[in-house]
PDB file of C-alpha atoms in Angstrom:
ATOM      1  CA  UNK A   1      18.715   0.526  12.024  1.00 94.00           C
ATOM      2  CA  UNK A   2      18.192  -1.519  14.956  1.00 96.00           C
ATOM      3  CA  UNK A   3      15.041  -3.617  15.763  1.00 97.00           C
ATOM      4  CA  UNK A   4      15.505  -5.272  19.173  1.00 97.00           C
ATOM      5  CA  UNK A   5      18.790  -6.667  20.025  1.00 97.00           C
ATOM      6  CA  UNK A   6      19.110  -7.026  16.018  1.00 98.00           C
ATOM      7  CA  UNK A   7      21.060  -4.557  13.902  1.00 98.00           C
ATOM      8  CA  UNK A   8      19.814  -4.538  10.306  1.00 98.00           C
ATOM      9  CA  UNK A   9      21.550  -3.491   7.306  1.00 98.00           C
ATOM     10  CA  UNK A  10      20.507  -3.106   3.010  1.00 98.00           C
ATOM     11  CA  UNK A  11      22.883  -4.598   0.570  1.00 98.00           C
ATOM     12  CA  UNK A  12      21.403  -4.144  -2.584  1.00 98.00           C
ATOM     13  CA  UNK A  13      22.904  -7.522  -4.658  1.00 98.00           C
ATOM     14  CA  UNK A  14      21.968  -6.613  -7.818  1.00 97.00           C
ATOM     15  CA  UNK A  15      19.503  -4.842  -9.985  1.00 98.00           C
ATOM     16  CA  UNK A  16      17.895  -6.449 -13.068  1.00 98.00           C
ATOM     17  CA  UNK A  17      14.752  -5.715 -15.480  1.00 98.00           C
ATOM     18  CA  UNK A  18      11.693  -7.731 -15.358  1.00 98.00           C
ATOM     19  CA  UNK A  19       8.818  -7.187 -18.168  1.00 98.00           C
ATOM     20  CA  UNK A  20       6.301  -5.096 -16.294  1.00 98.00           C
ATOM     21  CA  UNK A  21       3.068  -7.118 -17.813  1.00 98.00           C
ATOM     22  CA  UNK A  22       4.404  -9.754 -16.039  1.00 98.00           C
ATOM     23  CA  UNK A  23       5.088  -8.527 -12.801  1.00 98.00           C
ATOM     24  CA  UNK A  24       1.647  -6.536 -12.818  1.00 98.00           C
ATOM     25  CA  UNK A  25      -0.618  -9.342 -13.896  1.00 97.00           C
ATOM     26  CA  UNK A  26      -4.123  -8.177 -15.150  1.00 97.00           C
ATOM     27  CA  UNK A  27      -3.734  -5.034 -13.995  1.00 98.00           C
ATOM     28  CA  UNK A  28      -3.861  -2.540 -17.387  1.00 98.00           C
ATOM     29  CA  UNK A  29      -0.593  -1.085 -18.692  1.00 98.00           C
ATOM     30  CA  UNK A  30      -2.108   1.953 -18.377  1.00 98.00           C
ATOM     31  CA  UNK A  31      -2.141   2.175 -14.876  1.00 98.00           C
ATOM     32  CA  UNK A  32       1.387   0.416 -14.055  1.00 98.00           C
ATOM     33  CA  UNK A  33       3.238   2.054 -16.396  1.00 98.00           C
ATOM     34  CA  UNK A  34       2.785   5.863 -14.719  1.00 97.00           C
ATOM     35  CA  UNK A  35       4.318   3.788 -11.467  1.00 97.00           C
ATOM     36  CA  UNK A  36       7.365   1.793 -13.162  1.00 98.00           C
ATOM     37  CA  UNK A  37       8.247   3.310 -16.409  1.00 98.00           C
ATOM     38  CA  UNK A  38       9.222   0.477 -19.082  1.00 98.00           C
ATOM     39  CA  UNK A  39      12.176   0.193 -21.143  1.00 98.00           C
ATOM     40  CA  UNK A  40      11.463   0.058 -24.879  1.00 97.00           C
ATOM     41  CA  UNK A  41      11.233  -4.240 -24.351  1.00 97.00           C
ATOM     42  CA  UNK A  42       8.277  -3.520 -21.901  1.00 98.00           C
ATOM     43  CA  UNK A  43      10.535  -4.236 -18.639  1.00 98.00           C
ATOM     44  CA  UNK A  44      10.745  -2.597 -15.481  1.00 98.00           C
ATOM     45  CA  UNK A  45      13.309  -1.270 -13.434  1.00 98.00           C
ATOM     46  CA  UNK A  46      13.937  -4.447 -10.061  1.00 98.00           C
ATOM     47  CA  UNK A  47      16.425  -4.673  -7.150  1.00 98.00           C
ATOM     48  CA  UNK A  48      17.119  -7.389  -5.061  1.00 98.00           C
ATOM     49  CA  UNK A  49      17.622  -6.314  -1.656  1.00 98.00           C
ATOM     50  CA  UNK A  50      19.334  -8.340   0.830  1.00 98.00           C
ATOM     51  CA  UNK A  51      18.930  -7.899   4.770  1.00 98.00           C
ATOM     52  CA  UNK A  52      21.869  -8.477   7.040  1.00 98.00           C
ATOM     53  CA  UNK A  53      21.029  -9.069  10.066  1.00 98.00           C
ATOM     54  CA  UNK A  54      23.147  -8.997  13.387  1.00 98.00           C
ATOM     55  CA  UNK A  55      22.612  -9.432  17.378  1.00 98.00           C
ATOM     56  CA  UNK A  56      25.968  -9.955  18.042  1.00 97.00           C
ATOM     57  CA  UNK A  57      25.691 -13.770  18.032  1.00 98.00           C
ATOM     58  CA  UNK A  58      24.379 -14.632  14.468  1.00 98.00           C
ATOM     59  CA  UNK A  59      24.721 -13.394  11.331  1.00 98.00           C
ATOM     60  CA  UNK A  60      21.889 -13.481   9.340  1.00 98.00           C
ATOM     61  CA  UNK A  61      21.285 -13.035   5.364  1.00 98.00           C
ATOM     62  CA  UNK A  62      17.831 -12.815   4.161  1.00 98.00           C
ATOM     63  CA  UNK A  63      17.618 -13.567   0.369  1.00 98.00           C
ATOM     64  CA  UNK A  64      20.640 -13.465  -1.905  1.00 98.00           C
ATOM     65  CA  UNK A  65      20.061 -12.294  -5.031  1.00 98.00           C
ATOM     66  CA  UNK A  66      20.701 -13.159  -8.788  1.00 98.00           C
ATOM     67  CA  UNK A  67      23.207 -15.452  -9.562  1.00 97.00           C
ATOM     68  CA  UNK A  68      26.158 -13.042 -10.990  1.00 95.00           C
ATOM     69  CA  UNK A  69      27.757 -15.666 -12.760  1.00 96.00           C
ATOM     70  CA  UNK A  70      25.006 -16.292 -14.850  1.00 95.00           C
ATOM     71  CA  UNK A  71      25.132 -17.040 -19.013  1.00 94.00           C
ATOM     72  CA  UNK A  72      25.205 -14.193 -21.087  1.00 95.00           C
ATOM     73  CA  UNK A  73      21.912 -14.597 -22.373  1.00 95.00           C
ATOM     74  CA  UNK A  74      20.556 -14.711 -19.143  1.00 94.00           C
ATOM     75  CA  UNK A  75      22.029 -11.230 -17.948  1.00 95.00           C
ATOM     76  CA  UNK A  76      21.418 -10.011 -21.312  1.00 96.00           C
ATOM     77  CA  UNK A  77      17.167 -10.844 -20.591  1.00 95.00           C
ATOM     78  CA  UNK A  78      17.740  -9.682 -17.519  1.00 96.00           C
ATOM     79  CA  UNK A  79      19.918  -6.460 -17.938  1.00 97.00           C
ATOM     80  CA  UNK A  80      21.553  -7.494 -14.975  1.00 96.00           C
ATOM     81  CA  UNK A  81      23.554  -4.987 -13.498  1.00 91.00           C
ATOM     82  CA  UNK A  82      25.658  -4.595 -10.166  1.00 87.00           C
ATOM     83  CA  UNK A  83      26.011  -8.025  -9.958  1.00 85.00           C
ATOM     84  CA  UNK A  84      28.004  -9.853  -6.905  1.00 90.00           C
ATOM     85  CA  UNK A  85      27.141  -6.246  -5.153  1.00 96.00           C
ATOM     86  CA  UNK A  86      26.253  -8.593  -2.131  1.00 98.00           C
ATOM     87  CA  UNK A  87      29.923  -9.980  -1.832  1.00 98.00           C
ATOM     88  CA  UNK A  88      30.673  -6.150  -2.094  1.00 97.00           C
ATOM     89  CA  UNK A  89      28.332  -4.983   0.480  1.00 98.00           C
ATOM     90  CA  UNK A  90      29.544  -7.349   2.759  1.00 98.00           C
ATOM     91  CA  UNK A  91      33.355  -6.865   2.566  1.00 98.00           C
ATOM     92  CA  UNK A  92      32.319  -2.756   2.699  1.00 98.00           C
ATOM     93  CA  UNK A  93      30.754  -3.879   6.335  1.00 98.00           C
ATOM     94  CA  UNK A  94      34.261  -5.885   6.917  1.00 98.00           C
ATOM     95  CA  UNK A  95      32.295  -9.458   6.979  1.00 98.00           C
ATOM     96  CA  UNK A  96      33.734 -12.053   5.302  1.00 98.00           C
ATOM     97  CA  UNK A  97      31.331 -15.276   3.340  1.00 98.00           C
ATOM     98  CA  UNK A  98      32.662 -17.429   6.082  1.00 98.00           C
ATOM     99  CA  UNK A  99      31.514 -15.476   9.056  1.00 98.00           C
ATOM    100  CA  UNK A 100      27.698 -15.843   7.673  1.00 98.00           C
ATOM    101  CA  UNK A 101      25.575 -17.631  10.001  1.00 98.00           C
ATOM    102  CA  UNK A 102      22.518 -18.459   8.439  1.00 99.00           C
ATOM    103  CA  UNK A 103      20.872 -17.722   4.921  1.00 99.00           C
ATOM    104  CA  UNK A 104      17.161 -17.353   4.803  1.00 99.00           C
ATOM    105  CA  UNK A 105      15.797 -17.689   1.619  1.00 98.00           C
ATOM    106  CA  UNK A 106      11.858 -16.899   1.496  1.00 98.00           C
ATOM    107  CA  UNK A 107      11.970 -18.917  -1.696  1.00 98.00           C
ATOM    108  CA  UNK A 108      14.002 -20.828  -4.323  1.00 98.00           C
ATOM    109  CA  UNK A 109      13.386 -18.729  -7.212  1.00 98.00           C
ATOM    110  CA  UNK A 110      16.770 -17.665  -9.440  1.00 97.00           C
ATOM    111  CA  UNK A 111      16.490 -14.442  -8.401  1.00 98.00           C
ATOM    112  CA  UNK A 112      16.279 -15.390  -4.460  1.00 98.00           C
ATOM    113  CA  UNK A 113      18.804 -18.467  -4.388  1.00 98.00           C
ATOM    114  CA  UNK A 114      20.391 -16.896  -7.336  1.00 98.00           C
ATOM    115  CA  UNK A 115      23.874 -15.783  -4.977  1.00 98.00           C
ATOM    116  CA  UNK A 116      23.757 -18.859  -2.571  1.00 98.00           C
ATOM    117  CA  UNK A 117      26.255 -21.088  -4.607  1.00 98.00           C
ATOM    118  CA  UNK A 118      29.104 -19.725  -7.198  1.00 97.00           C
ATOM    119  CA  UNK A 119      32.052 -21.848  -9.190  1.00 97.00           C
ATOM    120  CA  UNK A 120      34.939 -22.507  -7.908  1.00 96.00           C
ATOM    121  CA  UNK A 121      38.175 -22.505  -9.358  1.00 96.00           C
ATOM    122  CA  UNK A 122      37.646 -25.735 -11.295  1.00 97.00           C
ATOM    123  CA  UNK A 123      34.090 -24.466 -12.399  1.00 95.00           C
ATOM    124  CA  UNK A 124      32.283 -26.405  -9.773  1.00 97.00           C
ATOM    125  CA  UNK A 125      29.312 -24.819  -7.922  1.00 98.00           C
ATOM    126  CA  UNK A 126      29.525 -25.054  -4.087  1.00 98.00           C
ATOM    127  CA  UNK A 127      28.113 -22.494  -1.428  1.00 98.00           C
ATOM    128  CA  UNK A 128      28.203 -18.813  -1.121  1.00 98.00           C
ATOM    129  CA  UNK A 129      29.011 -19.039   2.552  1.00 98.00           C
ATOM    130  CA  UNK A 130      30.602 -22.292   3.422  1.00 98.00           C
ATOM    131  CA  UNK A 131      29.641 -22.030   7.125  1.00 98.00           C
ATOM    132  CA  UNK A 132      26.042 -20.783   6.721  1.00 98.00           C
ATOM    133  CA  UNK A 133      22.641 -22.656   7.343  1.00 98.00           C
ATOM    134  CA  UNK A 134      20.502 -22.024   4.457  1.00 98.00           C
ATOM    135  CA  UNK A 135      16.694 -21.817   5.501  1.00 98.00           C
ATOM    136  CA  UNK A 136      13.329 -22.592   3.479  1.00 98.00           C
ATOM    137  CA  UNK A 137      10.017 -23.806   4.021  1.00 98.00           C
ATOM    138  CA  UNK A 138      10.211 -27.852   2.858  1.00 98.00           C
ATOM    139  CA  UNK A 139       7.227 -27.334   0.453  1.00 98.00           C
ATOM    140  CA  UNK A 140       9.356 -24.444  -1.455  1.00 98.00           C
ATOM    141  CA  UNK A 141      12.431 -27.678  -1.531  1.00 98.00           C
ATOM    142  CA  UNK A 142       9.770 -29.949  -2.780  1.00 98.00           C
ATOM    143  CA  UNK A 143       8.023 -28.138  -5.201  1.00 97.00           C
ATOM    144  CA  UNK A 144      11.585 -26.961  -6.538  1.00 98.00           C
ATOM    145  CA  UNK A 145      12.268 -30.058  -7.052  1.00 97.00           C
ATOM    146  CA  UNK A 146       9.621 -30.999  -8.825  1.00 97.00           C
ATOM    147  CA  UNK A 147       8.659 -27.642 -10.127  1.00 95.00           C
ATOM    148  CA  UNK A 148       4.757 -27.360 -11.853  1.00 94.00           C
ATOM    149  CA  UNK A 149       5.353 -26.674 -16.168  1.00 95.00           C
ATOM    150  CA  UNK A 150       4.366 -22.716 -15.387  1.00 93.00           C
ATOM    151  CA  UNK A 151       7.174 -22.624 -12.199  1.00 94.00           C
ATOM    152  CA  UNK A 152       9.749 -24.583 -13.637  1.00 95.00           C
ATOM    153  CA  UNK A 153      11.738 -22.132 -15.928  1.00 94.00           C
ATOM    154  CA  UNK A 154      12.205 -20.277 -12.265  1.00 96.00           C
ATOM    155  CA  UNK A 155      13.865 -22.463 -10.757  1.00 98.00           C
ATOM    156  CA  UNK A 156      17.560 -23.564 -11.319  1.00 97.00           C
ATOM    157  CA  UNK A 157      18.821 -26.629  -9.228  1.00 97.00           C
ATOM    158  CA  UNK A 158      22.333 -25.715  -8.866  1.00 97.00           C
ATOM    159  CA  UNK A 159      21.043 -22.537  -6.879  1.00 98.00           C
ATOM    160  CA  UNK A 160      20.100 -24.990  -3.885  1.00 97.00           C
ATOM    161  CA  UNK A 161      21.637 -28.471  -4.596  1.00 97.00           C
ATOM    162  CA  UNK A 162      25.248 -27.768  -3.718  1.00 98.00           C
ATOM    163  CA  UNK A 163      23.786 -26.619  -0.361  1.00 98.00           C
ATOM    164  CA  UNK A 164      22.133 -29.899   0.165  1.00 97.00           C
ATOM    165  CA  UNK A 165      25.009 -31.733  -1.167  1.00 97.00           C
ATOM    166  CA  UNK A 166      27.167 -29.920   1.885  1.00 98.00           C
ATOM    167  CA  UNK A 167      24.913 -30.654   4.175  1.00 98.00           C
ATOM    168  CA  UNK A 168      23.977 -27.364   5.187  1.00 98.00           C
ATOM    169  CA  UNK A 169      20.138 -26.949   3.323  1.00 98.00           C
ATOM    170  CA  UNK A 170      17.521 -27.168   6.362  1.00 98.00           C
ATOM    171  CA  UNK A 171      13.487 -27.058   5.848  1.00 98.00           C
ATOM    172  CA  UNK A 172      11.104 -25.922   8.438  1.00 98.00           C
ATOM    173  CA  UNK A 173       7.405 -26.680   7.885  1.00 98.00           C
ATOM    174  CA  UNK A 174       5.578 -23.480   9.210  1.00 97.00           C
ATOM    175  CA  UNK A 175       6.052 -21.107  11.346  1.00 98.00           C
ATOM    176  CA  UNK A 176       9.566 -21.418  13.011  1.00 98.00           C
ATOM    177  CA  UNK A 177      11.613 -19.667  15.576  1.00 98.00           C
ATOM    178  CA  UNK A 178      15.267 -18.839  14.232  1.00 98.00           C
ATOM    179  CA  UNK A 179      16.147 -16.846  16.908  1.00 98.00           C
ATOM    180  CA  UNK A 180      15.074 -14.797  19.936  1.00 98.00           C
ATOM    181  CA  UNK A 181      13.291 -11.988  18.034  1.00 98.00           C
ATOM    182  CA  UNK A 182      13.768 -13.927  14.597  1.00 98.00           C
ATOM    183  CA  UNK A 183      11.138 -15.891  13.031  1.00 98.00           C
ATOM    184  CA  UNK A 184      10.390 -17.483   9.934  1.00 98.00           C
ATOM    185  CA  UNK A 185       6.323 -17.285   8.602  1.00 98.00           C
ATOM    186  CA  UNK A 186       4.573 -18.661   6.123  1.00 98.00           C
ATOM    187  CA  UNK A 187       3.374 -16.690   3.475  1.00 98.00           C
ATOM    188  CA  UNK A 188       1.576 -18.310   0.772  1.00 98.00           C
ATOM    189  CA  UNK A 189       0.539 -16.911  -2.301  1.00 98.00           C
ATOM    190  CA  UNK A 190       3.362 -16.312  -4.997  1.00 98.00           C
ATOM    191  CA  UNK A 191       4.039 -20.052  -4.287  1.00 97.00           C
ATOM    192  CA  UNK A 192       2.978 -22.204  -1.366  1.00 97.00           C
ATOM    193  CA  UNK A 193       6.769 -22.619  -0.459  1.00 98.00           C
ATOM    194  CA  UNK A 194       7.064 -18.520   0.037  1.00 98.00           C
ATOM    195  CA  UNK A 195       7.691 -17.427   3.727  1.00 98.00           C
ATOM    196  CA  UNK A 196       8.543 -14.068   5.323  1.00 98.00           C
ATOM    197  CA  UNK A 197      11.222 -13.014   7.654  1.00 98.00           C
ATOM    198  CA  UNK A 198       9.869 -10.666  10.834  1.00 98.00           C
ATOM    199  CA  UNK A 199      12.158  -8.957  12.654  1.00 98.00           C
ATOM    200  CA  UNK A 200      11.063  -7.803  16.203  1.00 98.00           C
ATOM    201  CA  UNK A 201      12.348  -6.549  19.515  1.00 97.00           C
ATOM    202  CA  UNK A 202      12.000  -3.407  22.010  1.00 95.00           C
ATOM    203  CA  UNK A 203       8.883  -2.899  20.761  1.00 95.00           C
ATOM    204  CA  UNK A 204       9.889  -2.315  16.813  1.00 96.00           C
ATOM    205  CA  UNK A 205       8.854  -4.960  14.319  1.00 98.00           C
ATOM    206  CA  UNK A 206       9.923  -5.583  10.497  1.00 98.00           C
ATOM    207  CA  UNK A 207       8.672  -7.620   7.916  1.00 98.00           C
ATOM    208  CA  UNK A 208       9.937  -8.761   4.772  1.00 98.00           C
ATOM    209  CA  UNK A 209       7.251 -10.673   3.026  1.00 98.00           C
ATOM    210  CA  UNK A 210       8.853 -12.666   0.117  1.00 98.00           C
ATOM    211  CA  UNK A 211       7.605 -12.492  -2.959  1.00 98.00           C
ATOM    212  CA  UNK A 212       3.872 -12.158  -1.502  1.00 98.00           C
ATOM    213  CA  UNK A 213       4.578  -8.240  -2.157  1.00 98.00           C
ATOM    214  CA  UNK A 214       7.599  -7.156  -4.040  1.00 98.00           C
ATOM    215  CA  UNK A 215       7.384  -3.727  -3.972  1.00 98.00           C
ATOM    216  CA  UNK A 216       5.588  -0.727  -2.474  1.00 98.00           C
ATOM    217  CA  UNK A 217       3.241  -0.360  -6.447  1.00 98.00           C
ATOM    218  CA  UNK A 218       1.952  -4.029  -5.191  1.00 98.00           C
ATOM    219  CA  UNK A 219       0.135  -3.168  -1.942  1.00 98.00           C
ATOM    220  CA  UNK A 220      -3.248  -3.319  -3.371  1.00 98.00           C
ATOM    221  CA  UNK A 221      -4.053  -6.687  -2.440  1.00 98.00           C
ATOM    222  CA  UNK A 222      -5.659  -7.347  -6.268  1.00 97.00           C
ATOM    223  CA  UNK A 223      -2.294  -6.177  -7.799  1.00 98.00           C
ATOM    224  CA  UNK A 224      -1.012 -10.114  -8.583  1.00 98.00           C
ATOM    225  CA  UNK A 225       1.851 -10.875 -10.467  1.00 98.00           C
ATOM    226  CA  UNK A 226       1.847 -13.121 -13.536  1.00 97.00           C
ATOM    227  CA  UNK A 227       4.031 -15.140 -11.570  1.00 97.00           C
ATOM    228  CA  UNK A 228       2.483 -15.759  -8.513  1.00 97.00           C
ATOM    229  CA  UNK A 229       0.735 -19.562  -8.798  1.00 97.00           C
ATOM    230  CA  UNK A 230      -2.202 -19.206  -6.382  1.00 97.00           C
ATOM    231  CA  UNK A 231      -3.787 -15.512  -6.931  1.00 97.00           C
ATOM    232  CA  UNK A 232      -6.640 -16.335  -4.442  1.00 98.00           C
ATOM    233  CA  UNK A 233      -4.137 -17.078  -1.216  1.00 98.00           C
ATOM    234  CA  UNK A 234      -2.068 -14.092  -2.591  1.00 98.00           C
ATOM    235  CA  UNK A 235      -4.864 -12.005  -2.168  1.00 98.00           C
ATOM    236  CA  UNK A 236      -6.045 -13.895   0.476  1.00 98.00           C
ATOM    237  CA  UNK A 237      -2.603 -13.576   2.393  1.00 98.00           C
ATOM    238  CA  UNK A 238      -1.806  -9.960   1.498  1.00 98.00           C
ATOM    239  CA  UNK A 239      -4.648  -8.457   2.639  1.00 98.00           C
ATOM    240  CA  UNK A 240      -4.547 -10.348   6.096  1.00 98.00           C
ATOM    241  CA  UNK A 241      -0.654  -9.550   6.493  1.00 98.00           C
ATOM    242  CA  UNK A 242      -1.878  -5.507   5.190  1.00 98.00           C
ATOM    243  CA  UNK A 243      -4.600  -4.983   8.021  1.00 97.00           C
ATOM    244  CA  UNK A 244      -2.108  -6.209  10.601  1.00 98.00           C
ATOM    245  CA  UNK A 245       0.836  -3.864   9.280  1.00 98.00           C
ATOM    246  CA  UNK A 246      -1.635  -1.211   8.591  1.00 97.00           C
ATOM    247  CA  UNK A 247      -1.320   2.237  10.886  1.00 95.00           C
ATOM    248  CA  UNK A 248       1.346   0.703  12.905  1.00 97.00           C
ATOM    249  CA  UNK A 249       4.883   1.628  13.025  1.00 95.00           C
ATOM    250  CA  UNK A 250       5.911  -1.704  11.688  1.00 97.00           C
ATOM    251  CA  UNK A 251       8.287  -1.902   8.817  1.00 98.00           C
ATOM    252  CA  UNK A 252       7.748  -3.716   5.794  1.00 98.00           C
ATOM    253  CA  UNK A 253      10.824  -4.582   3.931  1.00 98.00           C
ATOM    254  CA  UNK A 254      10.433  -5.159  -0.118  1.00 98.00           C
ATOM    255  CA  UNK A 255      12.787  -7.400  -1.726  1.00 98.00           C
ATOM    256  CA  UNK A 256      12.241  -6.135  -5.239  1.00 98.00           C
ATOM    257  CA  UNK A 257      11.677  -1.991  -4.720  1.00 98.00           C
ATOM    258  CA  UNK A 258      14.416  -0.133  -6.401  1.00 97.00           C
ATOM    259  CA  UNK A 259      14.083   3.124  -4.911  1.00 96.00           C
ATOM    260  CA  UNK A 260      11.780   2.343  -1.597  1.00 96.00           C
ATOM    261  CA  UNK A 261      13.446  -1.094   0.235  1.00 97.00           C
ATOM    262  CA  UNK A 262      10.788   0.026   3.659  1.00 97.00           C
ATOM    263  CA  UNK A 263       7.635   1.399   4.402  1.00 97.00           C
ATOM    264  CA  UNK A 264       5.170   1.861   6.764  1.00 98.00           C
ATOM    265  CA  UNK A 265       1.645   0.583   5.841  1.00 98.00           C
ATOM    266  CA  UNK A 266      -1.301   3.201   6.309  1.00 97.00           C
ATOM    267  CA  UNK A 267      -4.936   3.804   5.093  1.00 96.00           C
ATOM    268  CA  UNK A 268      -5.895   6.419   3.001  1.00 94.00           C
ATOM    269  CA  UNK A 269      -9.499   8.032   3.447  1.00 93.00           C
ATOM    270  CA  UNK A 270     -11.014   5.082   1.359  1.00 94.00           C
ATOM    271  CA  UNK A 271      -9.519   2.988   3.646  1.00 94.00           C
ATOM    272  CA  UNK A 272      -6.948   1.618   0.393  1.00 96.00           C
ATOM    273  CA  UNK A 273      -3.337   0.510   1.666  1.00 98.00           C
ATOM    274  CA  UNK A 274      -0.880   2.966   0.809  1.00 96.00           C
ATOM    275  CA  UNK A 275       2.913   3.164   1.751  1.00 97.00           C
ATOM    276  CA  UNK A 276       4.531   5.706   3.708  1.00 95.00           C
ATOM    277  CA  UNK A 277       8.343   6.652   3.233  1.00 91.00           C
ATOM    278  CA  UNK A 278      10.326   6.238   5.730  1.00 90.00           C
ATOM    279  CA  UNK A 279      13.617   7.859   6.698  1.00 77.00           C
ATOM    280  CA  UNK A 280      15.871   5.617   7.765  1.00 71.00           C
ATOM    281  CA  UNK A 281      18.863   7.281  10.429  1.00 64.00           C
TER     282      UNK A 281
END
């Protein structure tokens, strides 16, 4: 599709299992489980989708996935499957790692910065895409860093530290102009570090929110993961970022949906968010 003077392409990285209790919160098995069916170890079908974006002068990756040369224990917990499809996806759209621009990742968490570094011949980790800026918010770096007890198991330094080590990690702190029609926002919620990518031009706007809402079964603004930090600001954030998407023709990406990557946010007659389909050309 094309928003603006940006053309936007799916790669789907990967797709993994996560266990649905966890990614639904307090919200009652009962009612998740007619949404996302679970596998007999409780987890749910997850995608990673990764946005390439292109206006002819950058080339832009938001998110990039698992890390596909993860232990075999990890993609064993994870059922990983797919992996490295976003080196794939790329080559299938004849772009090489090198000729990425810029990597926005709208967190640190393994299954976000997961694809950013890989070994090298010697076993060595060093960047994805040698010549690409890598974007976060510098409270997401920070609290990496020093991750809280209930984050830390998410995190996985060399995801990020090889990029600092080149020289090619940058923080923002808030709201932050990429590029014309590009723009970084802070989304807090999932973690205070979490930020969204919106896409906009010609009168068409997209918006892929992070982990603040994963997929299209999270839209009611109560439906929390187990692994978002702050529920209040996730609630507090999603249903701000909902009323402004709602019965527009803005596009809200999901990084986690593995069957609807967009949708269009409407009301239904109780005035409860619901996604529409959309049919992409």
């Amino acid at each position: 599709m094309r928003i603006g003077d940006w053309r936007v392409d799916l790669i789907v990285a990967d797709r993994f299992r996560l266990d649905g209790g966890a990614m639904f919160g307090i919200v009652p098995k009962v009612m998740w489980e007619r949404l996302m069916p679970p596998d007999g170890r409780n987890r749910i079908p997850m995608a990673c989708n990764v946005l390439l974006l292109r206006n002819g002068v950058r080339t832009v990756l938001v998110e990039s996935g698992n890390d596909a040369f993860a232990d075999p224990a990890t993609r064993e917990r994870l059922a990983l499957e797919d992996a490295d499809g976003l080196m794939r996806g790329l080559a299938a759209l004849g772009i090489a790692p090198g000729e990425v621009t810029d990597l926005v990742l709208t967190h640190l968490h393994l299954d976000h910065a997961g694809g950013a570094t890989r070994p090298d011949a010697s076993g060595r980790r060093v960047p994805s895409f040698p010549c690409a800026t890598v974007w976060v918010q510098a409270a997401e770096l920070e609290d990496a860093r020093r991750p809280h007890p209930r984050a830390k198991g998410s995190y996985v330094r060399e995801h990020w530290e090889p990029l600092a080590d080149a020289g090619l990690l940058r923080t923002v702190e808030g709201l932050h102009a990429l590029a014309p029609g590009l723009l970084l926002r802070p989304l807090p919620g999932h973690n205070r570090g979490n930020q969204g990518v919106v896409v906009e031009g010609a009168g068409a706007r997209l918006v892929q929110p992070g982990d603040l809402i994963p997929t299209r079964h999270h839209l009611p603004p109560t439906w929390c993961m187990g692994y978002d930090l702050d529920v209040v600001a996730c609630v507090d954030t999603r249903q701000a970022l909902l009323e402004e998407l709602a019965d527009t023709d803005a596009l809200l990406a999901f990084g986690h949906d593995p069957e609807a990557p967009f949708c269009t946010v409407a009301r239904d007659a109780k005035g409860r968010f619901r996604a529409e389909p959309v049919r992409l050309p």
